[in-house]
GROMACS .gro file of C-alpha atoms in nm:
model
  247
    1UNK     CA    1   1.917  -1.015   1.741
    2UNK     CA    2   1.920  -0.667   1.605
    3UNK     CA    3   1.978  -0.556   1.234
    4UNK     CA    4   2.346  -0.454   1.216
    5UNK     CA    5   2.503  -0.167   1.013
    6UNK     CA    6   2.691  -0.382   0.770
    7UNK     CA    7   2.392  -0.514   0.581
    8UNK     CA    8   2.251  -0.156   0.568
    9UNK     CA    9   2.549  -0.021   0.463
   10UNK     CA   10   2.598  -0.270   0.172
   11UNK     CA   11   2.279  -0.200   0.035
   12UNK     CA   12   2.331   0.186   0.023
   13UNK     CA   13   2.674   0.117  -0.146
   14UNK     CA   14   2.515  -0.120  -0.411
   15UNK     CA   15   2.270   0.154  -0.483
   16UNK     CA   16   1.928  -0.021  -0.386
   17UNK     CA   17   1.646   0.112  -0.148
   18UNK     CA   18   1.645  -0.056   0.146
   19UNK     CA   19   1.314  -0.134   0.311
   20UNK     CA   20   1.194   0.128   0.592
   21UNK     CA   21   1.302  -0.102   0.921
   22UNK     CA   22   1.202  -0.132   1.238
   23UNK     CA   23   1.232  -0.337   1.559
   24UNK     CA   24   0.971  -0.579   1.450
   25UNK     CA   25   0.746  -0.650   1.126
   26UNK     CA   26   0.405  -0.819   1.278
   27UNK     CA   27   0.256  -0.983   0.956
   28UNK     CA   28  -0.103  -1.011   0.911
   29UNK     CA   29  -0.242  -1.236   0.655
   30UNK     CA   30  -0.620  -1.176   0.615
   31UNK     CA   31  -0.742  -1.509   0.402
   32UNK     CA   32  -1.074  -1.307   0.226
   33UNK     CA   33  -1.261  -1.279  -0.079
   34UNK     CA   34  -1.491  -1.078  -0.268
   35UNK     CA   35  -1.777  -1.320  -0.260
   36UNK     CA   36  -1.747  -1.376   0.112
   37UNK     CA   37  -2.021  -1.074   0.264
   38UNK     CA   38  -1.834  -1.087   0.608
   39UNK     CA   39  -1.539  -0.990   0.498
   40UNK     CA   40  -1.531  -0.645   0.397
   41UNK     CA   41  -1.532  -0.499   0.801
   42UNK     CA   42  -1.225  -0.724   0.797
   43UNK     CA   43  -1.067  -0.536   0.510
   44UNK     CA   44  -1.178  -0.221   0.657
   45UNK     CA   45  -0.981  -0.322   1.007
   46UNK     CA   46  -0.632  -0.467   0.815
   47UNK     CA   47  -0.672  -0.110   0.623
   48UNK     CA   48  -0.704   0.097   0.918
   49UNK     CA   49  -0.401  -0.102   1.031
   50UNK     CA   50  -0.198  -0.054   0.699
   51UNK     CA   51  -0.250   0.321   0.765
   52UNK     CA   52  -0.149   0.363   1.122
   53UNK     CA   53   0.204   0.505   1.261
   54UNK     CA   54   0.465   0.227   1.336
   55UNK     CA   55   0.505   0.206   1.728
   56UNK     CA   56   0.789   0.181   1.942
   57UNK     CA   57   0.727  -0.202   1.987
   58UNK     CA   58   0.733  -0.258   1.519
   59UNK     CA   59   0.537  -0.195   1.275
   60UNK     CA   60   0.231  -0.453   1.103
   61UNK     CA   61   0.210  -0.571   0.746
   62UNK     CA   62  -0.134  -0.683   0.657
   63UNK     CA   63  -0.128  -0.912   0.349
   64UNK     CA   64  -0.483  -0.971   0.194
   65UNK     CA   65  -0.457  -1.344   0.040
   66UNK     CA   66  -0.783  -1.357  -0.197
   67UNK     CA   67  -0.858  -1.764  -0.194
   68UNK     CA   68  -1.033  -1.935  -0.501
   69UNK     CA   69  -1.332  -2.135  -0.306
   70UNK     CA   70  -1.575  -1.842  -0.300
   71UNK     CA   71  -1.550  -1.800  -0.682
   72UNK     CA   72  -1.887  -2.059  -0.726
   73UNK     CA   73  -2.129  -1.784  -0.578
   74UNK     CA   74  -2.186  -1.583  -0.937
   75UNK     CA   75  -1.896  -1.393  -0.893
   76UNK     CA   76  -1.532  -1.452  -0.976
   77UNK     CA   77  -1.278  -1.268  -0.756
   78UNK     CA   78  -1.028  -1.075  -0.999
   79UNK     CA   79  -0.763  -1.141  -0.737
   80UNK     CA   80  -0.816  -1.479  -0.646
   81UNK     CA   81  -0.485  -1.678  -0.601
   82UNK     CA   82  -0.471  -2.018  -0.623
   83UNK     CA   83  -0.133  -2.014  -0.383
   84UNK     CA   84  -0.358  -1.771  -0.135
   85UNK     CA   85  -0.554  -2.137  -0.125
   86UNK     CA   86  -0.270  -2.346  -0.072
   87UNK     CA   87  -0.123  -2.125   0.223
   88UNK     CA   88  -0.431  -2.114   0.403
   89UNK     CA   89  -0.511  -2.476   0.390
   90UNK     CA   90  -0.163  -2.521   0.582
   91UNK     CA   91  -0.215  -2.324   0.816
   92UNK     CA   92  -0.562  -2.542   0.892
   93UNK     CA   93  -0.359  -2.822   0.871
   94UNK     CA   94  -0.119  -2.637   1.179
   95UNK     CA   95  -0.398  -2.506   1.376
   96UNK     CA   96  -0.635  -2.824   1.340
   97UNK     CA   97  -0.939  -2.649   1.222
   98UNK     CA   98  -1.121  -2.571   0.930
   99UNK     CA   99  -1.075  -2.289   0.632
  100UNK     CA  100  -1.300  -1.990   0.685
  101UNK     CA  101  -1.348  -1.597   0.556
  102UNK     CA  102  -1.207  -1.350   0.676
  103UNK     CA  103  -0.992  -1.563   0.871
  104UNK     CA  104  -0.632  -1.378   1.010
  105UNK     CA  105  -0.309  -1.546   1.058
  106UNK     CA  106  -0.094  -1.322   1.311
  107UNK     CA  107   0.294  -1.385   1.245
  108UNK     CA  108   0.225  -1.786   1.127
  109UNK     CA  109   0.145  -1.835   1.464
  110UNK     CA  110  -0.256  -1.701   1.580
  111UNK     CA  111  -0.558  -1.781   1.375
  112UNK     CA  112  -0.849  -1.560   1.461
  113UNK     CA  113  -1.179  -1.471   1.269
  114UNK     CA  114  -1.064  -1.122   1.086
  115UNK     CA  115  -1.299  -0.862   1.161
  116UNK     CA  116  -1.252  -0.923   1.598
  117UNK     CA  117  -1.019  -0.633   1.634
  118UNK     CA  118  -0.988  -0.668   1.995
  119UNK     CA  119  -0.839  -1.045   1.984
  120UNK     CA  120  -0.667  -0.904   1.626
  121UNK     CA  121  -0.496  -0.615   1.864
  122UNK     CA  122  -0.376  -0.857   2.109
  123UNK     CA  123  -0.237  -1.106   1.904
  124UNK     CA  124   0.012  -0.815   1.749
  125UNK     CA  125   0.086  -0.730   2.074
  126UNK     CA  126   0.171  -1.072   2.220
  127UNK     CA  127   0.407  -1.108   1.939
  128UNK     CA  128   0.577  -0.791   1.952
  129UNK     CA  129   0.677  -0.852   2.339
  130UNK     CA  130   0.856  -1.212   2.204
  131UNK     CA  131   1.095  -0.898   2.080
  132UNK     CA  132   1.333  -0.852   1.725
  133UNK     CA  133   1.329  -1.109   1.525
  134UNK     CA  134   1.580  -1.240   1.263
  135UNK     CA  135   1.730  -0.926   1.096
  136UNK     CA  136   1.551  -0.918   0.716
  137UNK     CA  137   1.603  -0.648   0.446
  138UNK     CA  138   1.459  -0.592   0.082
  139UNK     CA  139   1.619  -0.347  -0.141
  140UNK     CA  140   1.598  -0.273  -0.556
  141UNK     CA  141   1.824  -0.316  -0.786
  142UNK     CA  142   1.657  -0.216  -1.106
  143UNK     CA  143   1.396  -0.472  -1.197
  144UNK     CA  144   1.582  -0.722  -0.956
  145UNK     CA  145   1.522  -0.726  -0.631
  146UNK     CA  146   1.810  -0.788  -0.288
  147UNK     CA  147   1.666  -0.986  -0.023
  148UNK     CA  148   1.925  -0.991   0.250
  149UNK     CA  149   1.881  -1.266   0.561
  150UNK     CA  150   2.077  -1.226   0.860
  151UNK     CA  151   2.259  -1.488   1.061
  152UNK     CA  152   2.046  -1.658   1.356
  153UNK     CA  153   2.005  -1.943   1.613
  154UNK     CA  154   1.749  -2.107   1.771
  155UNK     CA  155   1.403  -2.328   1.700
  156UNK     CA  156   1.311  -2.239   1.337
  157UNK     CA  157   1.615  -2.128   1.182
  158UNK     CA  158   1.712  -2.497   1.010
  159UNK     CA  159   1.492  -2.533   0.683
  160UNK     CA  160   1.327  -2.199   0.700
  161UNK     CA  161   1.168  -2.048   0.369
  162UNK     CA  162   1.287  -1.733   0.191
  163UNK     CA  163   0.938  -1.613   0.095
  164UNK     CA  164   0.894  -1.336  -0.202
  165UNK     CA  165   0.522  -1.164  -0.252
  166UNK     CA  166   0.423  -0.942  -0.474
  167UNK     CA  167   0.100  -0.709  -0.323
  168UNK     CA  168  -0.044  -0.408  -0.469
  169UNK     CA  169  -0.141  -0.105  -0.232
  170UNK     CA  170  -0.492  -0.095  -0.324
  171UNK     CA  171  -0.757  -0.128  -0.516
  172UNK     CA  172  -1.147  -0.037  -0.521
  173UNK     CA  173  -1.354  -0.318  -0.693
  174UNK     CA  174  -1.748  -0.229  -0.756
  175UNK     CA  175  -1.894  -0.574  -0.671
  176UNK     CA  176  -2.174  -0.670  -0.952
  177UNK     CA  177  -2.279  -1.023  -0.819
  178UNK     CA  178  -2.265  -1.271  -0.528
  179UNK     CA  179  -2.280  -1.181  -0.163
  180UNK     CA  180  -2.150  -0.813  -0.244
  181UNK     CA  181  -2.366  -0.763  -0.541
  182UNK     CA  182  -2.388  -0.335  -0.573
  183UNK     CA  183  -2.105  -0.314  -0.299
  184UNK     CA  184  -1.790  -0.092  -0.352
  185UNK     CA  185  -1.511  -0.234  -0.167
  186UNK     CA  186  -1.165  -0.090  -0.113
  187UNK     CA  187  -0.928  -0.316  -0.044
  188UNK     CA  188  -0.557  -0.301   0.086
  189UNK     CA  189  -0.200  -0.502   0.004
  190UNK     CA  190  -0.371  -0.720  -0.218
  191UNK     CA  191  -0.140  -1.041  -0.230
  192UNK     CA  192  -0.065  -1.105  -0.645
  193UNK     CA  193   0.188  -1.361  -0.688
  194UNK     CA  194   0.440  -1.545  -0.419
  195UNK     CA  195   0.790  -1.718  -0.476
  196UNK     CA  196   0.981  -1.935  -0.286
  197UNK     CA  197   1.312  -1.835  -0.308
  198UNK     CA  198   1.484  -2.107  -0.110
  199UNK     CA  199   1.593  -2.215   0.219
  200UNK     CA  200   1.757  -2.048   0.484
  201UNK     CA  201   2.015  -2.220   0.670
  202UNK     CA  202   2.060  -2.013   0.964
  203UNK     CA  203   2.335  -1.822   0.820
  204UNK     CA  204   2.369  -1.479   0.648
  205UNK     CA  205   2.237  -1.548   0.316
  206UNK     CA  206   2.183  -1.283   0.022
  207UNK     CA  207   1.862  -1.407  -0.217
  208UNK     CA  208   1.794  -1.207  -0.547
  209UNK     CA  209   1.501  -1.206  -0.762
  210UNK     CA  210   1.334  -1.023  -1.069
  211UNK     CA  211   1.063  -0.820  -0.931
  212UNK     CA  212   0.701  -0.963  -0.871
  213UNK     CA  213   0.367  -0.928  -0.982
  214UNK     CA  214   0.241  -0.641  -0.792
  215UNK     CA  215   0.311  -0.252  -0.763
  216UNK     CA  216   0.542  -0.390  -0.387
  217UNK     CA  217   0.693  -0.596  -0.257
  218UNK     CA  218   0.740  -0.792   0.087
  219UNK     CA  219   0.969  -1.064   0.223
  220UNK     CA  220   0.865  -1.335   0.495
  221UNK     CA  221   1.125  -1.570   0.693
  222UNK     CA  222   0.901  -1.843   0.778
  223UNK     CA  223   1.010  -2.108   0.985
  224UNK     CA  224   0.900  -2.461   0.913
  225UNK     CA  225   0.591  -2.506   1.203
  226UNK     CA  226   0.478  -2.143   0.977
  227UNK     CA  227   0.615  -1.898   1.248
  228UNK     CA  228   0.730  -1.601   1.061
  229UNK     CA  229   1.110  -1.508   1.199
  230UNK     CA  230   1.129  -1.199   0.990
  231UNK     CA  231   0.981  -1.002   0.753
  232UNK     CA  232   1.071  -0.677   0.568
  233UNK     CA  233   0.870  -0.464   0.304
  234UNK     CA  234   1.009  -0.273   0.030
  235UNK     CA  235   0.970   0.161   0.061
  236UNK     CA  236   0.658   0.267  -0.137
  237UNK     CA  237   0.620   0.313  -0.500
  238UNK     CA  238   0.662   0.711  -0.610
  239UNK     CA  239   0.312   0.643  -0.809
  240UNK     CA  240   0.141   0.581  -0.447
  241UNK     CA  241  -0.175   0.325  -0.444
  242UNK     CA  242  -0.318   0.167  -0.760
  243UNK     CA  243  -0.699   0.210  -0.777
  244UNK     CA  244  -0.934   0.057  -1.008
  245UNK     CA  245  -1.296  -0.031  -1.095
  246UNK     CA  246  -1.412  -0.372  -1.214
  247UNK     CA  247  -1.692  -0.422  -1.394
   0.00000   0.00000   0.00000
């Protein structure tokens, strides 16, 4: 099913900036941390993924999820989420094997270690030959923001979750203790805060929201088995990438 005109059309005549589209979002979730010594190639790969040209199969989203269970080794991660926890422990619970760092999640569907960029690669590209998937938008409105869901049939489309998360571009982080202790580490799309905002039915739907923690924002579809049906990202800030040191 293909994105049609009308719901591009209504967000240009409610004034809002619709998210950059293409035929398919592939989301990456990288499950890392900043205690966790193995991970930073695997930030390095999602960020050299993050900066490469969409292709004429989509475009990929990496989401960084920092989880809490590495904070015992000296040094606390500042971007630790609790829900970045939660979500990866389903996903164990779906795939039938442990939680691990860097672990990557391709489109709810492929766990993988995160740094193997050759299985990483193929992953993306077995899900961008499944083709489009449900048509997804994400526009401003002022400090709101316009998810729009298009219609769809099919497995996955009855109980589906509207998913809202909050990211910020990037940030460098001079690691004092733990694993990384004197390590500088850039690190991209840093997952801050995510919000359920309800189920999707199967029908067009319109979702609005006040705008999350983070300098963007993304949307996910995700079906109940965690398949991802859709995803869009908003267009990025005017101020560019956030940067900062912690000490």
């Amino acid at each position: 099913m293909r994105p049609t005109l009308l719901i591009a059309a209504a967000l240009f005549c409610a004034g809002l900036l619709p998210a950059t589209a293409a035929q398919r979002i592939v989301v990456v979730e990288l499950f890392t941390s900043q205690s966790c010594s193995s991970c930073p190639p695997a930030e390095a790969l999602i960020g050299r993924l993050a900066r490469e040209t969409p292709g004429e199969r989509g475009d990929v989203l990496p989401l960084a999820f920092h989880v809490t269970y590495w904070n015992h080794l000296n040094w606390r991660d500042p971007f630790a989420l609790p829900a970045a926890s939660t979500r990866q422990e389903a996903y164990a619970a779906r795939f039938g094997g442990p939680t691990y760092t860097p672990q990557a999640v391709i489109n709810g569907r492929i766990g993988l270690v995160g740094s193997d960029e050759v299985g990483l690669r193929a992953a993306i590209a077995r899900v961008q030959e499944t083709g489009p998937g449900i048509p997804v938008t994400l526009g401003r409105d002022g400090e709101r923001v316009v998810a729009q869901i298009g219609a769809g049939t099919g497995a996955g489309t009855d109980g589906a979750r509207v998913l809202l998360i909050g990211y910020d571009p990037s940030h460098t982080t001079r690691v004092l203790r733990g694993e990384n202790a004197g390590r500088t580490i850039e690190q991209i799309n840093i997952v801050r805060s995510l919000q359920d905002l309800g189920r999707w039915s199967g029908m067009a739907a319109t979702f609005t929201s006040t705008r999350p923690e983070g300098a963007s924002a993304a949307l996910l579809l995700q079906a109940v088995d965690g398949r991802i049906l859709g995803a869009a990202r908003l267009a990025a800030a005017p101020a560019g990438t956030v940067q900062e040191a912690v000490r």
